[in-house]
Short mmCIF file of C-alpha atoms in Angstrom, two decimals:
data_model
loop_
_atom_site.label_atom_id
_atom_site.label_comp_id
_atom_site.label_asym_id
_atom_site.label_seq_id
_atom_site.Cartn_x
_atom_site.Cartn_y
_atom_site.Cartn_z
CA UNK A 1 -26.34 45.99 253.09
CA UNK A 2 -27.27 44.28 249.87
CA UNK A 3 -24.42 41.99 249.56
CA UNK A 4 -24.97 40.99 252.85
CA UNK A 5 -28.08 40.14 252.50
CA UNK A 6 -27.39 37.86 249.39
CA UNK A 7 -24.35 36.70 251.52
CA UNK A 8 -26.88 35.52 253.96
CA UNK A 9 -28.94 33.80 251.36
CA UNK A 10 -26.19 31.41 250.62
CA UNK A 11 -25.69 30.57 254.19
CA UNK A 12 -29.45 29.85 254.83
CA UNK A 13 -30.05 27.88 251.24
CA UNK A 14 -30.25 23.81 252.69
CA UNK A 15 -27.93 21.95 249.63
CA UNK A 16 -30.05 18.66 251.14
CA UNK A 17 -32.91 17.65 253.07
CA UNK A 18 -33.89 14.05 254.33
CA UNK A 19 -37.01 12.26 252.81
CA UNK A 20 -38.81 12.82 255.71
CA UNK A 21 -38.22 16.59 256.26
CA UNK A 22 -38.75 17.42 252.29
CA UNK A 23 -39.51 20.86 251.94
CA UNK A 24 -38.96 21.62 248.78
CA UNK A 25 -36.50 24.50 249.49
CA UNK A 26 -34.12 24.10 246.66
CA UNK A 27 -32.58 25.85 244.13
CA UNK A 28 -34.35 24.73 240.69
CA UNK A 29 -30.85 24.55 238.52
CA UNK A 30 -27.67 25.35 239.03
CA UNK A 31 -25.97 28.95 239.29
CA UNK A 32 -23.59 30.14 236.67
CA UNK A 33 -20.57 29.71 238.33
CA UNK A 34 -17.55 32.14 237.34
CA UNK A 35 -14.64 31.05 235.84
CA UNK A 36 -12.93 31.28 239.07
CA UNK A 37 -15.36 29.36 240.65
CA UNK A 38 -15.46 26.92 237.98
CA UNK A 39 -11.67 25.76 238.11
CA UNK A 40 -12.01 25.84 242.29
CA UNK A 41 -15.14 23.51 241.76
CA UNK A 42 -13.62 21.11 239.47
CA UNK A 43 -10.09 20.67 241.40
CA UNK A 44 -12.51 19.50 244.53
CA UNK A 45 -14.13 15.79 244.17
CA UNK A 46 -15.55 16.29 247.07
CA UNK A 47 -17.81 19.42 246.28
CA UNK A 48 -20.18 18.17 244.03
CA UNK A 49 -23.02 20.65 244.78
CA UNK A 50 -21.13 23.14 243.21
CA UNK A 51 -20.99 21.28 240.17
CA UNK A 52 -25.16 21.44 239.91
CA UNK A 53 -25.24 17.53 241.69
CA UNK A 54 -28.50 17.63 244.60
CA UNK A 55 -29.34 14.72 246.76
CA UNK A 56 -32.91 12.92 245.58
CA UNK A 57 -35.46 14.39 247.48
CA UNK A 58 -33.84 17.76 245.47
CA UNK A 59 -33.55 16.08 242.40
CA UNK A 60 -36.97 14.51 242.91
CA UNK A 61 -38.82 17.66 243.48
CA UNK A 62 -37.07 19.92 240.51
CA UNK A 63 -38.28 16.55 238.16
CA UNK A 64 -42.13 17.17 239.62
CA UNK A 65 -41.52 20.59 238.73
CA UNK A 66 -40.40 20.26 235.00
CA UNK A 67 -43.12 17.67 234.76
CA UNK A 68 -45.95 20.75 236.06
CA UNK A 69 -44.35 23.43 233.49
CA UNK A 70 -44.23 20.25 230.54
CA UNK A 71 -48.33 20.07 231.81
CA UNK A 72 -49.09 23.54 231.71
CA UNK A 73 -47.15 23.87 228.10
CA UNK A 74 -49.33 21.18 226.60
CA UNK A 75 -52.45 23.40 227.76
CA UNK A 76 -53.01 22.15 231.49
CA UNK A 77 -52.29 25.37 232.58
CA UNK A 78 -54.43 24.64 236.26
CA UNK A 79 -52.97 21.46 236.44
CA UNK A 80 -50.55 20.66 239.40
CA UNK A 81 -49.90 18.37 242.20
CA UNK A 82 -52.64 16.52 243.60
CA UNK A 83 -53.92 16.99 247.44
CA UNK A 84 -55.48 19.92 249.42
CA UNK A 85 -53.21 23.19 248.95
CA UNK A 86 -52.42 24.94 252.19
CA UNK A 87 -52.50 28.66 252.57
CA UNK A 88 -49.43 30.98 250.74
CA UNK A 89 -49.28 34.12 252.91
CA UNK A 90 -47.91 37.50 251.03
CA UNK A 91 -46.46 39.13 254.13
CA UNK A 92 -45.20 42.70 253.78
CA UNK A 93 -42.18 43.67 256.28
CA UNK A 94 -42.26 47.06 256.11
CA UNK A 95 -39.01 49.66 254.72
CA UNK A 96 -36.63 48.18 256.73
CA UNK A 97 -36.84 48.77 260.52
CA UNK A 98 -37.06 45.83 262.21
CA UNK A 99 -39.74 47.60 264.80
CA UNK A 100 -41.68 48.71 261.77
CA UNK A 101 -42.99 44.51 261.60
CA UNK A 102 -46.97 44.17 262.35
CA UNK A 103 -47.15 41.42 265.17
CA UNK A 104 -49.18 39.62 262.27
CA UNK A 105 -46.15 39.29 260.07
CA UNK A 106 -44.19 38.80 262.77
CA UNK A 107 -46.47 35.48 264.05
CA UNK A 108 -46.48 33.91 260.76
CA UNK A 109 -42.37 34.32 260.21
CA UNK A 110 -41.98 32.33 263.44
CA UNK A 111 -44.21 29.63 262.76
CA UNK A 112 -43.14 29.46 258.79
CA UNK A 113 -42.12 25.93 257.35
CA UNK A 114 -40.81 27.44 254.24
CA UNK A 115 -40.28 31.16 253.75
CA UNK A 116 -39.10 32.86 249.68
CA UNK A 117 -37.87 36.81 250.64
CA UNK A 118 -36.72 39.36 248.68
CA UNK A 119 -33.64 41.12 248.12
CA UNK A 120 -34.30 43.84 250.53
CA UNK A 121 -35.77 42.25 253.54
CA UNK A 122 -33.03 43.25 256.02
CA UNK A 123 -30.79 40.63 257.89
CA UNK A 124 -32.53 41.99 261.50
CA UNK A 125 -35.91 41.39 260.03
CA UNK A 126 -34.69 37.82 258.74
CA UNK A 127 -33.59 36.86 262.08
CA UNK A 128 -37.06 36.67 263.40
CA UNK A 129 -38.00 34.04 261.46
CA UNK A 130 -37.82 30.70 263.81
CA UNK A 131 -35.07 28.72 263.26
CA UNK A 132 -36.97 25.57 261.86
CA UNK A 133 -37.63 27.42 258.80
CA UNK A 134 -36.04 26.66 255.50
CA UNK A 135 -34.96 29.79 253.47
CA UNK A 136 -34.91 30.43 249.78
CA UNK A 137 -33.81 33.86 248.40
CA UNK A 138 -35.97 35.12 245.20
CA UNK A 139 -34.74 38.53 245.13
CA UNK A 140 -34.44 40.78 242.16
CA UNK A 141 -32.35 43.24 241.10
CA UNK A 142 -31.54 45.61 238.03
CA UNK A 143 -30.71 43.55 235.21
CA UNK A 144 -29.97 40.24 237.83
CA UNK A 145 -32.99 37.96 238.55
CA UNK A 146 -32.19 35.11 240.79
CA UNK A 147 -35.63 33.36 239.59
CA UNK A 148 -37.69 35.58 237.14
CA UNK A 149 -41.42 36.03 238.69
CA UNK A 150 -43.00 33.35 236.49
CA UNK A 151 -40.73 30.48 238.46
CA UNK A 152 -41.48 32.18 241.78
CA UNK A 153 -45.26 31.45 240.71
CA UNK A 154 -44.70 27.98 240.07
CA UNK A 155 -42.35 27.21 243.62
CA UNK A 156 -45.32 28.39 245.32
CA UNK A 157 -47.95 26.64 243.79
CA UNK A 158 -45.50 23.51 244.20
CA UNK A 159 -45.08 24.46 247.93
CA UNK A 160 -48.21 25.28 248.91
CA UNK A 161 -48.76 21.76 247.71
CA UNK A 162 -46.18 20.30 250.32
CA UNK A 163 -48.68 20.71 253.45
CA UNK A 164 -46.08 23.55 254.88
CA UNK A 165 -46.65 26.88 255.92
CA UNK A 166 -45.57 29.02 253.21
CA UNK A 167 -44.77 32.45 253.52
CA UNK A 168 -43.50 34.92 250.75
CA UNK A 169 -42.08 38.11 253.00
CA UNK A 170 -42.14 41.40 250.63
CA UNK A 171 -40.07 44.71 251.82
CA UNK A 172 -42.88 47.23 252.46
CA UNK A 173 -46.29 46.63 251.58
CA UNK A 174 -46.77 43.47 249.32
CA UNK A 175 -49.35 44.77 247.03
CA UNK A 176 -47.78 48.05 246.51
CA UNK A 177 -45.62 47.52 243.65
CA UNK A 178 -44.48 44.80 245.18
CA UNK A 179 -46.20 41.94 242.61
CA UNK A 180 -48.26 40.65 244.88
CA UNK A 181 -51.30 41.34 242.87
CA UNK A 182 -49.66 39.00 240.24
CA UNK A 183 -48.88 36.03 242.77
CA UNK A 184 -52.27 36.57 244.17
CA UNK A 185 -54.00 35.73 240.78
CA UNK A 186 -51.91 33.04 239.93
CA UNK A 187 -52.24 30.88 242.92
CA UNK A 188 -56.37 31.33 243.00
CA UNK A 189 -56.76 30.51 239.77
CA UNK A 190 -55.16 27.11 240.82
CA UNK A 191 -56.92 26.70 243.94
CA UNK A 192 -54.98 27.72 246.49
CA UNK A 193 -55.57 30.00 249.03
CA UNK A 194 -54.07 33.30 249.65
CA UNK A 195 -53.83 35.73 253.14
CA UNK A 196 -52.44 38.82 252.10
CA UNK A 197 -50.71 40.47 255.44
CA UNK A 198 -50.04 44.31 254.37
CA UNK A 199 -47.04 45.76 255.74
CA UNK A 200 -45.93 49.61 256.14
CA UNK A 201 -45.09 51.01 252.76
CA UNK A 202 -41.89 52.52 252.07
CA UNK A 203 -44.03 56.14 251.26
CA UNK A 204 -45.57 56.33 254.88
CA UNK A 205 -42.02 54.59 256.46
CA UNK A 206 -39.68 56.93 255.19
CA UNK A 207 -42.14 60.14 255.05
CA UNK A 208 -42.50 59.41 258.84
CA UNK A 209 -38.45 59.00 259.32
CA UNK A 210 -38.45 62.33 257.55
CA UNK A 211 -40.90 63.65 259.86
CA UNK A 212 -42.73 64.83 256.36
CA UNK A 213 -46.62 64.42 256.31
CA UNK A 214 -47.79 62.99 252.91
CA UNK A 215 -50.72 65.14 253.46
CA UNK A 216 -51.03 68.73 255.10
CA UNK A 217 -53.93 70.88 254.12
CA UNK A 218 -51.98 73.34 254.13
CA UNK A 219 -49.37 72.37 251.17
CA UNK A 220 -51.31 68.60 249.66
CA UNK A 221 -55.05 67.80 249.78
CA UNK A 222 -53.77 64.36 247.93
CA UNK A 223 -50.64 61.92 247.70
CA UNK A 224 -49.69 59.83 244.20
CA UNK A 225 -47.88 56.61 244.36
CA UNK A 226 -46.37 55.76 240.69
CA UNK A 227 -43.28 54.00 240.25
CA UNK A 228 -40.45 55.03 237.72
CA UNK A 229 -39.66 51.37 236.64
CA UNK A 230 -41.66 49.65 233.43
CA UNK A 231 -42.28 46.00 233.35
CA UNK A 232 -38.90 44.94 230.96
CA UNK A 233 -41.74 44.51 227.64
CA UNK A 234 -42.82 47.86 227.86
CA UNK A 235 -40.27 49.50 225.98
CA UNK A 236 -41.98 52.93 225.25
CA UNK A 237 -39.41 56.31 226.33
CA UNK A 238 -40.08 57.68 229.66
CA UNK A 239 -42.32 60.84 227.96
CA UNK A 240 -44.44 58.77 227.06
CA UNK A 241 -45.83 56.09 229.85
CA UNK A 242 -47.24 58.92 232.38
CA UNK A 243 -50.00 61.58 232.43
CA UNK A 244 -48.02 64.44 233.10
CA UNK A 245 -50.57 66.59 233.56
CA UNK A 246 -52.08 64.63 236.45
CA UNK A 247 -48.73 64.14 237.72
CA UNK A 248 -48.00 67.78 237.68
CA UNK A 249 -50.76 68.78 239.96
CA UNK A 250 -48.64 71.25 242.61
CA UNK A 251 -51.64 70.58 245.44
CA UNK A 252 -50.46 66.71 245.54
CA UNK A 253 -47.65 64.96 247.42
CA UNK A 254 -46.21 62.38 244.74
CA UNK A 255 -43.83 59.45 245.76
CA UNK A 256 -41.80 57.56 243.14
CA UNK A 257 -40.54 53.99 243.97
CA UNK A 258 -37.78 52.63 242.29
CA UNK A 259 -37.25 55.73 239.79
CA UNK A 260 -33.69 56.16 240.54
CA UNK A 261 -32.49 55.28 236.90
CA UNK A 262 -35.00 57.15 235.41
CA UNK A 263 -35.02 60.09 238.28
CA UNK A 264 -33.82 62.93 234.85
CA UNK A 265 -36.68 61.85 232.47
CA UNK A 266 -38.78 62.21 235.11
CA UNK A 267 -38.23 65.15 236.95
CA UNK A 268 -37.74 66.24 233.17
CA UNK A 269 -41.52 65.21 232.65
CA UNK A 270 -42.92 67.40 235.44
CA UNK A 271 -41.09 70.44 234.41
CA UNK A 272 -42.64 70.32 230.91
CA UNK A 273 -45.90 69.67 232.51
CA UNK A 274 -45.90 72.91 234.32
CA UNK A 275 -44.70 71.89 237.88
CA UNK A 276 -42.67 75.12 239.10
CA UNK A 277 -38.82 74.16 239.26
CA UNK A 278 -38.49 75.53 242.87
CA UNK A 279 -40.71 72.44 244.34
CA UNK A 280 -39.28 70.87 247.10
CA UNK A 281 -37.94 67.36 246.53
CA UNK A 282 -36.38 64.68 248.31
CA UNK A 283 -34.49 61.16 247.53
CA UNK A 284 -33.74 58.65 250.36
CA UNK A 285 -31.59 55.84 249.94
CA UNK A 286 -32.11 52.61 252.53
CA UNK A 287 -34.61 54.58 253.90
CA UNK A 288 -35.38 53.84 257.80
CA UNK A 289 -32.18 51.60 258.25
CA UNK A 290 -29.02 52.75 259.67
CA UNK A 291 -27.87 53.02 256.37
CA UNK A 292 -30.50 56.00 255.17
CA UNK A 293 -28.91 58.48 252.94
CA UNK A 294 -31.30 61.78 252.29
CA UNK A 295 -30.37 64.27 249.40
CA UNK A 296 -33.10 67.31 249.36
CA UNK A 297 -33.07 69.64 246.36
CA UNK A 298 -35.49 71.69 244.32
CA UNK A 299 -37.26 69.35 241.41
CA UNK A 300 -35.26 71.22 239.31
CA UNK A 301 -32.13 70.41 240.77
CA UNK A 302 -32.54 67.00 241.93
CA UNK A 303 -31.75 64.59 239.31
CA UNK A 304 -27.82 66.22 239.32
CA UNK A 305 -28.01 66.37 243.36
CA UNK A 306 -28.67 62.61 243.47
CA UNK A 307 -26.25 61.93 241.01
CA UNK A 308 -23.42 63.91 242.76
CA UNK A 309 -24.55 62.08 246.07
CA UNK A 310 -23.90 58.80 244.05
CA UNK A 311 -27.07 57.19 245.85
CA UNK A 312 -28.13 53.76 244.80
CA UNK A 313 -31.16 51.12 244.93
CA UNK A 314 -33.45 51.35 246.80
CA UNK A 315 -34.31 54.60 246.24
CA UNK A 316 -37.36 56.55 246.94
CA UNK A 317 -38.09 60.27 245.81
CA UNK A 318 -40.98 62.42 247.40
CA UNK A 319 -41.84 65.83 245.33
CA UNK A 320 -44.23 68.14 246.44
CA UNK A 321 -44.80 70.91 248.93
CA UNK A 322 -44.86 69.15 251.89
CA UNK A 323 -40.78 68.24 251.48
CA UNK A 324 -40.69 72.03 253.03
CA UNK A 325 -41.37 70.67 256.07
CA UNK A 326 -38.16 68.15 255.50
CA UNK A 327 -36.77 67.73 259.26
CA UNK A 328 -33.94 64.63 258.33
CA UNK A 329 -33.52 62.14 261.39
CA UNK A 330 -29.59 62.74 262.44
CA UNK A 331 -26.74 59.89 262.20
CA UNK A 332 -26.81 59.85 265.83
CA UNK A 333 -30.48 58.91 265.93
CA UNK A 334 -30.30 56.38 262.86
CA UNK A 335 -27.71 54.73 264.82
CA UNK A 336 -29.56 54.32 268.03
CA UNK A 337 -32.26 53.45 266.29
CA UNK A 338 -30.22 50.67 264.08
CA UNK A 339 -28.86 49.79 267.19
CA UNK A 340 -31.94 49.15 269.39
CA UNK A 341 -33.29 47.23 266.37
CA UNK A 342 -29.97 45.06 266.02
CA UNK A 343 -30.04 44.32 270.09
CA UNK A 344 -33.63 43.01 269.73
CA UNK A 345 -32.71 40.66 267.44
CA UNK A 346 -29.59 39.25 268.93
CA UNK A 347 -31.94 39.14 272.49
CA UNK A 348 -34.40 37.26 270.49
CA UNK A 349 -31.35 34.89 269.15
CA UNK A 350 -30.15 34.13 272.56
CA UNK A 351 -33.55 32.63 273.50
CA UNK A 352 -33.33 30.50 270.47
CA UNK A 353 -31.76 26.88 270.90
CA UNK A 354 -29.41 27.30 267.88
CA UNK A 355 -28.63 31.19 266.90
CA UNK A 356 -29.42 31.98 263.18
CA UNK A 357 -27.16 33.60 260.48
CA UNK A 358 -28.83 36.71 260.42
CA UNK A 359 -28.99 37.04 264.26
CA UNK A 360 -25.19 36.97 264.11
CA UNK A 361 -25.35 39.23 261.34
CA UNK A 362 -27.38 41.10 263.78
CA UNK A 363 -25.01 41.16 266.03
CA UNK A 364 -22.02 42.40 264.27
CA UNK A 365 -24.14 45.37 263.24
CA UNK A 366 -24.36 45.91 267.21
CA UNK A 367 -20.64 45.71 267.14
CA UNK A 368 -19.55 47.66 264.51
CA UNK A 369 -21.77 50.60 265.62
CA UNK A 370 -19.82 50.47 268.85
CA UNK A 371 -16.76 50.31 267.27
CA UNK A 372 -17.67 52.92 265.40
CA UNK A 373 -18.13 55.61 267.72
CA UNK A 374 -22.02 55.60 266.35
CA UNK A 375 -22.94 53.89 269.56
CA UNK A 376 -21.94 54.30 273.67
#
């Protein structure tokens, strides 16, 4: 699901725009080609994008951008383009179902001039966005940054500058360890406004999916979000960047995001903390997409049951004593509900003067669940 994704950034990134449709949706240098790539490249003439060449409204705005970064440098650090700013919306999409969207987010992805998304905004939820927009991935990844956060920063400062409707779509909720607290302070402190559109967090998506209340006063009188990943300065061990005995408390639900890579220091943590071993836990992979994977396991078990399962990013891990009330969705009704999600989409495509990328990515999910035998 990732590498389409990515494969459907590079199909939506516009290599050129004309002077009158500038949008400022380019890529601000060159990727590192491979050396495959690199001898392909060079035996064409013809494809000089490859080679890092744009046409001049591209080259035009990536010199207005050095020229902002050379301003800031020399201590102009609120300094920027000139003109009224119009509004940057942080729009959260939710864990990945498609019908998981608020009809807020879903208004402002139609209407979007320009639109930056992340790596795991899902091709169905991409295919809303109307057609007239012009994409630009700025997704992240363990140890591979497409743009690192402080550029994102600056391309929407410099867009918001543009007159366009700018909209910067988050997976889940974008204040919720998603960095929008950070792009929220940057753009005010240079004037320009910021709507904030929450979405569904991947906690309440995938808790619901599980049909496991965060909350029960039965088994938690409290739920803890933390997340297992440091910011890549803070290079202090595991052991020491929590409160373990907060953490610990056996009458809370807690919900790690992104602690996949540190899942055995962590579940390591809680142990010597005091939480009993036997405490139900669970990690979801892709959580709410037809792709979900679920492994359940004691806390003291679960670091080598995810490990065994192989599961990968994105994954979240719920520990506490609600877990015990774990009823997992089947593959039958993941399908269907994959399925449903991909036939919106490719209905909404057909209404659409020209189809979008994603809605035929859309609707060779549809397909292959049919072929599959996942779908009748």
């Amino acid at each position: 699901q990732q590498r389409r994704i990515a494969g459907y950034a590079n199909i939506h990134m516009p290599l050129s725009l004309s002077l009158a449709t500038l949008s400022l949706a380019f890529p601000l240098r060159a990727p590192p080609l491979p050396p495959r790539a690199l001898v392909v490249a060079s035996a064409a003439s013809d494809d000089l994008s490859a080679l890092g060449f744009r046409s001049a409204a591209e080259a035009a705005a990536e010199q207005r951008l050095r020229r902002s970064r050379a301003e800031e440098a020399a201590g102009g650090a609120c300094a920027g383009p000139s003109g009224p700013a119009s509004s940057v919306y942080l729009v959260g999409v939710g864990p990945g179902d498609v019908e998981l969207l608020t009809v807020k987010a879903l208004r402002l992805m139609r209407d979007a001039d320009l639109v930056l998304y992340d790596r795991l905004i899902s091709p169905e939820v991409l295919s809303m966005v109307g057609p007239q927009a012009a994409m630009l991935y700025v997704g992240k990844e363990a140890g591979l940054h497409t743009r690192p956060q402080e550029e994102i920063h600056r391309l929407l400062h410099l867009y918001a500058h543009a007159g366009k409707s700018v909209v910067r779509l988050k997976g889940g909720d974008p204040t919720v360890f998603g960095r929008g607290g950070e792009e929220l302070e940057y753009l005010e402190a240079r004037g320009v406004p910021v709507q904030i559109v929450p979405g569904i967090t991947a906690a309440s998506g995938i808790a619901a999916a599980l049909r496991v209340p965060l909350t029960h006063r039965d088994y938690a009188d409290s739920v803890r979000f933390v997340t297992g990943h440091a910011r890549s300065e803070n290079s202090a061990p595991v052991a020491e960047r929590y409160r373990w005995e907060v953490l610990s408390d056996p009458s809370q639900t807690l919900v790690v995001y992104m602690g996949l890579s540190t899942l055995p220091q962590f579940a390591d943590g809680l142990l010597q903390a005091g939480l009993d071993a036997s405490t139900p836990a669970v990690a979801v992979q892709d959580g709410t997409t037809a792709t979900q994977r679920v492994v359940a396991a004691p806390l003291g078990g679960l670091a080598t049951a995810v490990e065994e399962a192989s599961l990968a990013s994105p994954t979240l891990v719920i520990i506490g004593r609600v877990v015990s009330l774990l009823r997992e969705a089947s593959a039958g009704e993941l399908a269907a509900a994959a399925a449903a999600a991909a036939s919106a989409a490719v209905s909404e495509a057909d209404t659409l003067p020209e189809p979008t990328a994603a809605a035929e990515e859309a609707r060779a999910l549809l397909d292959s669940l049919k072929a599959g035998g996942r779908l009748r």
